[in-house]
mmCIF file of C-alpha atoms and ligand atoms in Angstrom:
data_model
loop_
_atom_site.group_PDB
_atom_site.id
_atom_site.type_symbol
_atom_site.label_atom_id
_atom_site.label_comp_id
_atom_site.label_asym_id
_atom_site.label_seq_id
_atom_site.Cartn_x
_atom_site.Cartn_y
_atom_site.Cartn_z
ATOM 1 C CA UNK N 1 -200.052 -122.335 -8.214
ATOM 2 C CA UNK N 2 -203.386 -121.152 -6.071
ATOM 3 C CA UNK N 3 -204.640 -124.385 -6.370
ATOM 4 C CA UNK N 4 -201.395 -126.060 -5.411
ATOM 5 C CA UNK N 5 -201.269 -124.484 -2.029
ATOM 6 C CA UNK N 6 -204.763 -125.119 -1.278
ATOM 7 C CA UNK N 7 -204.325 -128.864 -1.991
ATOM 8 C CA UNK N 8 -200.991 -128.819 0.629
ATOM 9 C CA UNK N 9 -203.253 -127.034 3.090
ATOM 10 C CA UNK N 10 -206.314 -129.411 2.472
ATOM 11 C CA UNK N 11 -203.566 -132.104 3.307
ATOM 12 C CA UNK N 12 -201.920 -130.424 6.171
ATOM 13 C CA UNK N 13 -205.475 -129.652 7.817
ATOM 14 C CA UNK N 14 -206.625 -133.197 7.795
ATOM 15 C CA UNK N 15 -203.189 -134.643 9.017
ATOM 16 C CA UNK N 16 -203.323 -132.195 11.690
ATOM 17 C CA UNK N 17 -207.207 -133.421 12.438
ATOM 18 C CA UNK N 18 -205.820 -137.353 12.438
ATOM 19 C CA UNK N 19 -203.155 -136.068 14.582
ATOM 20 C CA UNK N 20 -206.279 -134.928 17.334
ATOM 21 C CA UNK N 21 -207.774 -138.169 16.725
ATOM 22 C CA UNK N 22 -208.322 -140.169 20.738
ATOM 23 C CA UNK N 23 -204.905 -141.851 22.167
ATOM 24 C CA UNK N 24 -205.994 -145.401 21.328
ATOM 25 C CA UNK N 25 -205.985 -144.425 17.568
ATOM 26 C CA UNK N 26 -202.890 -142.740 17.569
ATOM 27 C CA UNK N 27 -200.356 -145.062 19.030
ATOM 28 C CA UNK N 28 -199.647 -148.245 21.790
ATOM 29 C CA UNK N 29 -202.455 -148.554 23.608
ATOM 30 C CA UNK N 30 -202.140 -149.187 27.654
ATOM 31 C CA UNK N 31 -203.650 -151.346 29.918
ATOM 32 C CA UNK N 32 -203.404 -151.137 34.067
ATOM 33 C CA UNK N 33 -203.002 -153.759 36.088
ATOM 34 C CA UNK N 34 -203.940 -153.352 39.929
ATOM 35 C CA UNK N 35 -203.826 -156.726 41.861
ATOM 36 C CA UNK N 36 -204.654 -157.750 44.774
ATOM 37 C CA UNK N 37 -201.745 -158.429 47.057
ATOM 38 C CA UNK N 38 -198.354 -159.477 46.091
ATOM 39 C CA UNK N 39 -197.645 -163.105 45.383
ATOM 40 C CA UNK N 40 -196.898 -165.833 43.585
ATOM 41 C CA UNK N 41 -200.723 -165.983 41.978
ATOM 42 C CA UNK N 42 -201.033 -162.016 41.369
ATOM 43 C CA UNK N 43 -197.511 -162.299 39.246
ATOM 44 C CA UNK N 44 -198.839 -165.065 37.472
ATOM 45 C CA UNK N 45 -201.802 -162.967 36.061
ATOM 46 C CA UNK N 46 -199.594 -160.020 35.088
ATOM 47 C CA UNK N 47 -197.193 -162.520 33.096
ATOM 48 C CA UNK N 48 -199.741 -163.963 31.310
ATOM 49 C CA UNK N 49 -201.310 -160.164 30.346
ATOM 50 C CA UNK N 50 -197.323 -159.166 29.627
ATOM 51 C CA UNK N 51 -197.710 -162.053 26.600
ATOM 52 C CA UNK N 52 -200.307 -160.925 25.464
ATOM 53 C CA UNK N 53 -199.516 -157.301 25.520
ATOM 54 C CA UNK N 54 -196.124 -158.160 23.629
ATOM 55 C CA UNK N 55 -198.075 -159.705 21.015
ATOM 56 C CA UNK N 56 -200.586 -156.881 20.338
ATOM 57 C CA UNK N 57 -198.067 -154.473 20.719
ATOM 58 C CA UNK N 58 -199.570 -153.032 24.112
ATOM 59 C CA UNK N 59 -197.949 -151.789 26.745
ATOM 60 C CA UNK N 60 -198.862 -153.154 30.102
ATOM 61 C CA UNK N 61 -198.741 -150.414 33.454
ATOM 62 C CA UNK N 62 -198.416 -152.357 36.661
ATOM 63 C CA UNK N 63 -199.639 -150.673 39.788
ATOM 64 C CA UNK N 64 -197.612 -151.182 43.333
ATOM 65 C CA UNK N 65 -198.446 -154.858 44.181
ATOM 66 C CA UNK N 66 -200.400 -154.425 47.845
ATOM 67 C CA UNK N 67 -198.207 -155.270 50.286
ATOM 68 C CA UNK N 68 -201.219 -156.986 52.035
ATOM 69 C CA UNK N 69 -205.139 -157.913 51.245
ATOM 70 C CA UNK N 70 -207.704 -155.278 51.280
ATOM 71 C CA UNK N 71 -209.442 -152.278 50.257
ATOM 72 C CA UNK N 72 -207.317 -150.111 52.369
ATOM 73 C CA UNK N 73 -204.062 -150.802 51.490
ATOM 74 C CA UNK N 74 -205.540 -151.227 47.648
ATOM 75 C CA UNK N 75 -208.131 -147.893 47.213
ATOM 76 C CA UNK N 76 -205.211 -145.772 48.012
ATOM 77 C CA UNK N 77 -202.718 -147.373 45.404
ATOM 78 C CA UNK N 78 -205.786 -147.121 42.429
ATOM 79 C CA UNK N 79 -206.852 -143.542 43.271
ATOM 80 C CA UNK N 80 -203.031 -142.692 42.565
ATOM 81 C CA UNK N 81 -202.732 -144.774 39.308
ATOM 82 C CA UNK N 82 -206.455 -142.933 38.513
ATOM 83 C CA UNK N 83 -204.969 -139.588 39.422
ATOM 84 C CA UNK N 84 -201.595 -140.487 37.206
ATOM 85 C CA UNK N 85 -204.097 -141.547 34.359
ATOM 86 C CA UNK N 86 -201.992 -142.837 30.514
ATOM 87 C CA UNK N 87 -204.078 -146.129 30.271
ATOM 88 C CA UNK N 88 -206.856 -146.896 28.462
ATOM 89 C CA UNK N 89 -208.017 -150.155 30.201
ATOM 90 C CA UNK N 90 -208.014 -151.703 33.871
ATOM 91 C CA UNK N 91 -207.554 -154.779 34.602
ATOM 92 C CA UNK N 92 -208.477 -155.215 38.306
ATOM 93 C CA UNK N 93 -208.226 -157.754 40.958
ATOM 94 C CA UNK N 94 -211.002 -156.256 43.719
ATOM 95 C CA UNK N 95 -210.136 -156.833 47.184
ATOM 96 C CA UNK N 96 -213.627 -156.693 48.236
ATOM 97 C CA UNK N 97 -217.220 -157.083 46.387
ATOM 98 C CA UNK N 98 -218.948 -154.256 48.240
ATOM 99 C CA UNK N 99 -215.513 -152.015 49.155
ATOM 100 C CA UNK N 100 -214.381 -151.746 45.589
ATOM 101 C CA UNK N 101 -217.141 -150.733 44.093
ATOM 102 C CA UNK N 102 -217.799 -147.104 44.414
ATOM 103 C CA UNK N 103 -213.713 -146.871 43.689
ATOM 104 C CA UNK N 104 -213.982 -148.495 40.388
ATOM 105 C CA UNK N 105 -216.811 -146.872 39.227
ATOM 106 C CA UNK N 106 -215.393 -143.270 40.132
ATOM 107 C CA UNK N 107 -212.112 -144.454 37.187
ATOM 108 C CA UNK N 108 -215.048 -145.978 34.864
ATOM 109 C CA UNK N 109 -216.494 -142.466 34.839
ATOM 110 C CA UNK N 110 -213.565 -141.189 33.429
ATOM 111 C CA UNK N 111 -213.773 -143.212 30.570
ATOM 112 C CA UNK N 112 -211.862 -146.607 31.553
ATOM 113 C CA UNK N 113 -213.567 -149.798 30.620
ATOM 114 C CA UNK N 114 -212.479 -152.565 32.657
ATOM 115 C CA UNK N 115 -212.373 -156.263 33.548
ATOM 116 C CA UNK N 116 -212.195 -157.891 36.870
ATOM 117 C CA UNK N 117 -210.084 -160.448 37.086
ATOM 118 C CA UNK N 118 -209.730 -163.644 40.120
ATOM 119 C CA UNK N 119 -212.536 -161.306 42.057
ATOM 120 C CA UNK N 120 -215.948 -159.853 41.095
ATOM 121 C CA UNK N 121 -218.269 -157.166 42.509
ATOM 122 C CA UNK N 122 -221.320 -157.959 44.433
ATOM 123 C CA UNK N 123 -222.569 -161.105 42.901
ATOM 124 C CA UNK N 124 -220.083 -161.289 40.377
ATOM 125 C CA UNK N 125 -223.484 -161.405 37.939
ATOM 126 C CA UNK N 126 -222.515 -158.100 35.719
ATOM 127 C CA UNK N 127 -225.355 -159.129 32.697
ATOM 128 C CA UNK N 128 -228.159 -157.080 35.019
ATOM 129 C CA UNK N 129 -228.368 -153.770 35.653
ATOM 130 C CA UNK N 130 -227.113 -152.895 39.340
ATOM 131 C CA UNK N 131 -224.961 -150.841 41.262
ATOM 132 C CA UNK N 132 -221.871 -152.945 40.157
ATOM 133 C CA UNK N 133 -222.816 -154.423 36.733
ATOM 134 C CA UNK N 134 -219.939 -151.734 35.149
ATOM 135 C CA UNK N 135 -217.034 -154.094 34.381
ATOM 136 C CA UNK N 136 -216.967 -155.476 31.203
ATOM 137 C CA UNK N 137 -216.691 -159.292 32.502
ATOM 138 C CA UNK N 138 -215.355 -161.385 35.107
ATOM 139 C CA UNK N 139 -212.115 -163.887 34.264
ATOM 140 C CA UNK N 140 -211.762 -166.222 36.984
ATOM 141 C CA UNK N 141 -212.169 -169.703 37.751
ATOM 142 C CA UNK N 142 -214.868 -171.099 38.878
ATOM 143 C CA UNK N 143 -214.271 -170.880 42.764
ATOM 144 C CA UNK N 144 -217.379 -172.417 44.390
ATOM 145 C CA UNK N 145 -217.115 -175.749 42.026
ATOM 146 C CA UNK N 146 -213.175 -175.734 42.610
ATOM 147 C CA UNK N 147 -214.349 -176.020 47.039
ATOM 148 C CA UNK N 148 -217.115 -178.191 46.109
ATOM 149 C CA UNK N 149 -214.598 -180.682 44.135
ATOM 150 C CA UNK N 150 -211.662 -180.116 46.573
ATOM 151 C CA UNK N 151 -214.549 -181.045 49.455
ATOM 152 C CA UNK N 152 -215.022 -184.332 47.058
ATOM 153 C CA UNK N 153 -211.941 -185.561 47.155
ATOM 154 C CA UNK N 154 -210.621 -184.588 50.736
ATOM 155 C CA UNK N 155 -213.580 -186.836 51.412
ATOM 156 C CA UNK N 156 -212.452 -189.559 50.148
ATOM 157 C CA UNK N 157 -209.113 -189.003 51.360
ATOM 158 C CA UNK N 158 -210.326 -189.390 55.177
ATOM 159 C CA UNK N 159 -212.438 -192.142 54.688
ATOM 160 C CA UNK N 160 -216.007 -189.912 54.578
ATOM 161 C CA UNK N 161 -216.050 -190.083 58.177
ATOM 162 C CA UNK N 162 -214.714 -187.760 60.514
ATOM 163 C CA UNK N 163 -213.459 -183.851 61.822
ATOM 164 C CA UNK N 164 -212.614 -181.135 58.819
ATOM 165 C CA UNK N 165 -211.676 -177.671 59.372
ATOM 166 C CA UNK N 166 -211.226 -174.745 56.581
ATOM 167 C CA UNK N 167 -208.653 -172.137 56.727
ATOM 168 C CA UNK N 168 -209.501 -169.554 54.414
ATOM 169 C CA UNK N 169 -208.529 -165.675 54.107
ATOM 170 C CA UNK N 170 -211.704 -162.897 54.453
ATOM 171 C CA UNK N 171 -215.550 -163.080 54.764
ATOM 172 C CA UNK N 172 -216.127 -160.468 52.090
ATOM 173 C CA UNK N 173 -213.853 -161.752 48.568
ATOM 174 C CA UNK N 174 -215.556 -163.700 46.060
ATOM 175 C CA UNK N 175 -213.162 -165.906 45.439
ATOM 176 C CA UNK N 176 -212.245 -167.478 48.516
ATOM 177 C CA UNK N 177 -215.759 -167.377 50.099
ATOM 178 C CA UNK N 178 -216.949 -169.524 46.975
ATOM 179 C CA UNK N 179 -214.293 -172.007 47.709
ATOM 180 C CA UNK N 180 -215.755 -172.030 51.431
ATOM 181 C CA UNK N 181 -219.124 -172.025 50.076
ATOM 182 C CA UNK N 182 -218.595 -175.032 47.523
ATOM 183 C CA UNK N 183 -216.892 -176.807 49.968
ATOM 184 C CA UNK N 184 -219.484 -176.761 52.434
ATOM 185 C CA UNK N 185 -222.257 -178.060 49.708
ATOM 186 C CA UNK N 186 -220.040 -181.292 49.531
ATOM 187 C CA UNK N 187 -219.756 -181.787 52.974
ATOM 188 C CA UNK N 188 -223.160 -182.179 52.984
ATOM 189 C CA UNK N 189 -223.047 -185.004 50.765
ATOM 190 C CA UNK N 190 -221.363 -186.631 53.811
ATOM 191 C CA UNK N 191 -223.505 -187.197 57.309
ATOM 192 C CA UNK N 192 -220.415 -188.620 59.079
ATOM 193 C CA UNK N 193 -217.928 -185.546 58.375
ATOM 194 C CA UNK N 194 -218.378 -182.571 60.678
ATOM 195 C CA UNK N 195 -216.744 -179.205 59.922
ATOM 196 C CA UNK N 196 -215.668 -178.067 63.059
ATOM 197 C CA UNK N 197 -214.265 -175.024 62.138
ATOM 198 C CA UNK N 198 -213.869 -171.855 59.838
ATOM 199 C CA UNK N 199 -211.426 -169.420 60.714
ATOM 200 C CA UNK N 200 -210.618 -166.267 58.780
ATOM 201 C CA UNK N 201 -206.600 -165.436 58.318
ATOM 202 C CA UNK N 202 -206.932 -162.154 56.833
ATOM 203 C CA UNK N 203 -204.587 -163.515 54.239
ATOM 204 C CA UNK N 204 -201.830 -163.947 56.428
ATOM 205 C CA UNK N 205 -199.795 -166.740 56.275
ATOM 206 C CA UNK N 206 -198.512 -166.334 60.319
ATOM 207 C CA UNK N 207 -201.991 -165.929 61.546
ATOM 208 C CA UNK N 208 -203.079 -168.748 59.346
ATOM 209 C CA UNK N 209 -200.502 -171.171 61.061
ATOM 210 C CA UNK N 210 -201.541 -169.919 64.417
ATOM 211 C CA UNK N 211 -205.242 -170.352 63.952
ATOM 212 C CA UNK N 212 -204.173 -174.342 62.518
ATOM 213 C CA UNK N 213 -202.209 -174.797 65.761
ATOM 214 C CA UNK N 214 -205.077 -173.485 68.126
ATOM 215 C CA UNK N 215 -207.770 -175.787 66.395
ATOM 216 C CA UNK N 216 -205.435 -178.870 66.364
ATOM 217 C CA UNK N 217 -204.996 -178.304 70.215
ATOM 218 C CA UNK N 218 -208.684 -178.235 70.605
ATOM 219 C CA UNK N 219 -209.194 -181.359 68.058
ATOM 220 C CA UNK N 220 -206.626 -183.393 68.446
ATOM 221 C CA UNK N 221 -208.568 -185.970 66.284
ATOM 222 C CA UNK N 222 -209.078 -183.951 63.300
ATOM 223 C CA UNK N 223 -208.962 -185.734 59.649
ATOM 224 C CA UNK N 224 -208.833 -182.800 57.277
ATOM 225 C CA UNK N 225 -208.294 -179.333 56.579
ATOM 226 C CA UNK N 226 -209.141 -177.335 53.499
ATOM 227 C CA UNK N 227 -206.785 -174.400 53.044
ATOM 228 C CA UNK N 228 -208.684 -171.984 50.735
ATOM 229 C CA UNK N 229 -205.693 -170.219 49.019
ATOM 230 C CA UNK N 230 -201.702 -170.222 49.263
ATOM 231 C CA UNK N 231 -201.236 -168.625 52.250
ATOM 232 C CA UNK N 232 -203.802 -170.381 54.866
ATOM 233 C CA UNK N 233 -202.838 -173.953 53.025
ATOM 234 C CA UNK N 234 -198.913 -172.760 53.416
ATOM 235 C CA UNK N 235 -200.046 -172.106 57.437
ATOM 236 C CA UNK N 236 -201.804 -174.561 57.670
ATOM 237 C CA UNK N 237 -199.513 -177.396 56.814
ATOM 238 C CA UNK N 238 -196.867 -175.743 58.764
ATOM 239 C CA UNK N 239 -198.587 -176.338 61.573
ATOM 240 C CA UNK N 240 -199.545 -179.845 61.453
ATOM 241 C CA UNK N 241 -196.005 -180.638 60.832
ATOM 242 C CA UNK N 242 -195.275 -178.576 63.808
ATOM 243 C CA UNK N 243 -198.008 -180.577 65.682
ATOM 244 C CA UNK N 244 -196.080 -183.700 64.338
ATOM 245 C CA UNK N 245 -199.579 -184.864 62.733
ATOM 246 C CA UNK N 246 -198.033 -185.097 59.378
ATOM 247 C CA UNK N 247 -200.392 -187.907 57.462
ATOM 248 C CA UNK N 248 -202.413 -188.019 60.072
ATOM 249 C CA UNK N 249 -204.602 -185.107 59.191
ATOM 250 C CA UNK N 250 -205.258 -184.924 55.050
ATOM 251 C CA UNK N 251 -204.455 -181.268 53.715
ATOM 252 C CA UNK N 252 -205.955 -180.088 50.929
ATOM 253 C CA UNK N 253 -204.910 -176.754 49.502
ATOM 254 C CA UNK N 254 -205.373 -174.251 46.822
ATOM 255 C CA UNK N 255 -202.892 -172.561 44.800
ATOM 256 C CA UNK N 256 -199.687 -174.285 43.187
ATOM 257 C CA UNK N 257 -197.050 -172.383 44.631
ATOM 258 C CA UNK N 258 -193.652 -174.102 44.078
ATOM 259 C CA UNK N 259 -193.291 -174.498 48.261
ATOM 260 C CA UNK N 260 -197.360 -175.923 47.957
ATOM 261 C CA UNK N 261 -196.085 -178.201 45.124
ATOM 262 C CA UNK N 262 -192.775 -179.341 47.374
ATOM 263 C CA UNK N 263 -195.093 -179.805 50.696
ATOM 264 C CA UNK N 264 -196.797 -182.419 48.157
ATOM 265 C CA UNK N 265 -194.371 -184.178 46.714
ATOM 266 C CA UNK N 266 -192.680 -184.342 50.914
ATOM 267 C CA UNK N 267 -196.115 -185.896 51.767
ATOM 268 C CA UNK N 268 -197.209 -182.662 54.011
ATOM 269 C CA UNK N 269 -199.928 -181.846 51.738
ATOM 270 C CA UNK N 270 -202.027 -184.156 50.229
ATOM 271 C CA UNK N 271 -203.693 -182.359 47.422
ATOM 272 C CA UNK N 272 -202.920 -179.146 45.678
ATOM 273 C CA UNK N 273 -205.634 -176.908 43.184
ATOM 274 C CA UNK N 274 -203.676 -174.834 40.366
ATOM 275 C CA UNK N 275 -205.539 -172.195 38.863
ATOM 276 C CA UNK N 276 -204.951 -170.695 35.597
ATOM 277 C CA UNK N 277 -203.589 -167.474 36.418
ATOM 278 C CA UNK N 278 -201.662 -167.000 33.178
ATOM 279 C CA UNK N 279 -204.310 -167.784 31.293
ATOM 280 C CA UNK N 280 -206.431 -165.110 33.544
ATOM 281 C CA UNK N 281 -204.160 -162.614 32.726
ATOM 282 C CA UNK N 282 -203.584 -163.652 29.139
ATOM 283 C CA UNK N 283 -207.201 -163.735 28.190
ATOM 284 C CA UNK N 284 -208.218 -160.065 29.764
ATOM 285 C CA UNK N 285 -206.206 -158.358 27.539
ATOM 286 C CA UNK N 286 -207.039 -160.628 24.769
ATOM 287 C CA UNK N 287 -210.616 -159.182 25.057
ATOM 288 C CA UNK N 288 -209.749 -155.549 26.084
ATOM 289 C CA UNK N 289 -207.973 -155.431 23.343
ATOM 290 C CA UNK N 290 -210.856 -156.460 21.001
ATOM 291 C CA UNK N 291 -213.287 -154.226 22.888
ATOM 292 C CA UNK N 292 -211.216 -151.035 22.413
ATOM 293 C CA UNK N 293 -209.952 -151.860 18.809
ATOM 294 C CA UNK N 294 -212.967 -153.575 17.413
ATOM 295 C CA UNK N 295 -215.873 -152.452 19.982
ATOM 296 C CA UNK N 296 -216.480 -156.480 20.342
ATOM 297 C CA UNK N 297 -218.501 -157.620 22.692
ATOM 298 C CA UNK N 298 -217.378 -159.182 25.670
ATOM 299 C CA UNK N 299 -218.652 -161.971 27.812
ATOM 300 C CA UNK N 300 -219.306 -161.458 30.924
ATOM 301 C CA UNK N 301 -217.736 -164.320 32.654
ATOM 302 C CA UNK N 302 -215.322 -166.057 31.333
ATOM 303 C CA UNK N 303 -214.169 -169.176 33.610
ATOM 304 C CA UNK N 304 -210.406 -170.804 32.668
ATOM 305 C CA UNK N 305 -210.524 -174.542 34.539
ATOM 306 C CA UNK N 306 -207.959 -175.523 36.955
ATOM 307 C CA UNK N 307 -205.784 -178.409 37.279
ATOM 308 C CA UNK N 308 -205.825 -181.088 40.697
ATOM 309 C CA UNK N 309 -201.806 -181.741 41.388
ATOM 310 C CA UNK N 310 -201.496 -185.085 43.709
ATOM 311 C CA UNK N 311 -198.807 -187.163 44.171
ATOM 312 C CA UNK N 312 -199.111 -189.322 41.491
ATOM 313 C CA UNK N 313 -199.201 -186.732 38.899
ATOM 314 C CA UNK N 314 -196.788 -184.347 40.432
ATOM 315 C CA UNK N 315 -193.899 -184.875 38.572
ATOM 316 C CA UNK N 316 -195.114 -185.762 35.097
ATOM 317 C CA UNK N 317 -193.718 -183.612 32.440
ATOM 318 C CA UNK N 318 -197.421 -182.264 31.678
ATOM 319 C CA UNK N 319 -198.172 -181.311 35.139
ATOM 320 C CA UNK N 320 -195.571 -178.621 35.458
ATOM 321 C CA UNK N 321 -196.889 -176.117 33.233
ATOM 322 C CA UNK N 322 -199.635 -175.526 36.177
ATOM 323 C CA UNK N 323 -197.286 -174.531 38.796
ATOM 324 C CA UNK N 324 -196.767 -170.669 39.422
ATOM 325 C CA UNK N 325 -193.331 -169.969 38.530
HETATM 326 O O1 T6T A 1 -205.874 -167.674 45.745
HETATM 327 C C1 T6T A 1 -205.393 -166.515 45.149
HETATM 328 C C2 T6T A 1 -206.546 -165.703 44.641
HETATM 329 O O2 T6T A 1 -207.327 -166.490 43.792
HETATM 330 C C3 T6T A 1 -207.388 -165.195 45.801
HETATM 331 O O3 T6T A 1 -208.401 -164.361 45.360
HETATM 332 C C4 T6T A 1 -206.534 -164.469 46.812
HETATM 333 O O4 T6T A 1 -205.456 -165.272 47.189
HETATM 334 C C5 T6T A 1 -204.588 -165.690 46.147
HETATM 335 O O5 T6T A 1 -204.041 -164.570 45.524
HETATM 336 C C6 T6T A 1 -203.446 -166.520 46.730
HETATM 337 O O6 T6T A 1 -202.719 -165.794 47.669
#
């Protein structure tokens, strides 16, 4: 009998000691996600994670979507998902490389590993020890070859010869100063195109369109214009058809939101750049997952492609899997 009830209370001890085991061993683990402003881009990233979660059996926590881009409209919104705590893993669009930085490493402290996603830290180059080499890995295309082959083609488009003018968002976010940055390299592969023009929206879509208009007044000849993401290509466009110089200057923009993808197929836009944001969002908590379950190692940049729409391919059947919808 003696021995009976020591054999229940040896099993009753170690349940209870399984029981105290950490969260991710007990049940459904949980991954964050903080973007970086809401749109059509940012929702694409947290579908694709939602797949994935559903087929792991995670459970996905979505922070307030920013109602606009930067780090103080976003800090505010992580410290309070921080402070709320019940994930194991971030997933984190930055809104700046040097702004975020001190904020994410305060929640890696406490124990959260996490991946950057569309943005980076600093260089974006987390394999050597620095001040912001603490996320696991980047996932994001591949920003400063997307500008460089967008510069390629727009190029071509205007005959290499003539004015070009970028649109683009902030100075200080890896993504869309790579674009910029890319771009410019091929421009220099062309002596007889001159960029007469950056201007900086602040990722809004109003200011964008007024910027467009002021430049257009000024260059009346322009050729091009390289909108770096939805909402200074979606301004920009707007107002060149305003300016009634629809064909007459080439647009080439990034990000293949359905109204991008219409502007297209209309002939207001002459070029559109799809990234892979499902796929972003799909593959971070593919690795997460592996890193908290089976301690794998994970790379530190991982780079899904992206997809040119034009008017010839935009309406085959294969095409429309790249628009964000
Ligand atoms: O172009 C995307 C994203 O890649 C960029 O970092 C910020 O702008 C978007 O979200 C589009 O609005």
């Amino acid at each position: 009998m003696k021995r009976i009830v020591l054999v229940v209370l040896a099993v009753l001890v170690t349940t209870s000691l399984l029981y105290a085991a950490p969260k991710k061993e007990e049940g459904k683990l949980t991954f964050a996600y903080m973007s970086g402003i809401e749109d059509p881009f940012m929702r694409m990233i947290e579908k694709g994670a939602q797949a994935k979660a559903e087929e792991l059996g995670v459970e996905i926590m979505t922070a307030e979507y920013p109602k606009a881009w930067g780090p103080d409209i976003q800090v505010p919104i992580l410290e309070a998902l921080s402070a709320r705590g019940g994930f194991d893993f971030l997933i984190v669009v930055p809104t700046g490389v040097e702004a975020l930085i001190a904020p994410l490493k305060k929640i890696h402290d406490k124990g959260i590993p996490m991946i950057t996603t569309d943005t980076f830290l600093g260089d974006g180059d987390y394999s050597k020890p620095s001040s912001y080499s603490f996320p696991l890995a980047y996932i994001g295309t591949d920003n400063e070859l997307g500008g460089y082959e967008v510069g390629k083609r727009l190029a071509e488009m205007i005959g290499k010869t003539g004015k070009v003018y970028i649109n683009t968002t902030n100075p200080d976010v890896s993504s869309v100063t790579g674009r910029r940055d890319g771009f410019l390299r091929a421009m220099k592969e062309f002596p007889n195109i001159k960029v007469v023009g950056i201007d900086y929206n602040l990722d809004n879509q109003e200011t964008a369109q007024r910027q467009t208009a002021a430049l257009l007044q000024a260059n009346p000849d322009l050729k091009g214009i390289f909108g770096t993401n939805l909402f200074s290509a979606q301004g920009a466009y707007q107002a060149v058809v305003n300016a009634g110089l629809t064909g007459a200057v080439k647009i080439a923009s990034w990000d293949a939101t359905v109204d991008l993808i219409e502007a297209l197929k209309a002939g207001k836009v002459d070029l559109v750049l799809a990234q892979k944001p499902y796929e972003i969002g799909y593959l971070a908590v593919e690795w997460g997952y592996k890193y908290l379950t089976e301690g794998a190692e994970v790379p530190k940049r991982v780079v899904p492609g992206f997809f040119f729409f034009t008017r010839e391919n935009v309406n085959a059947p294969d095409s429309q899997q790249y628009i964000y919808k």
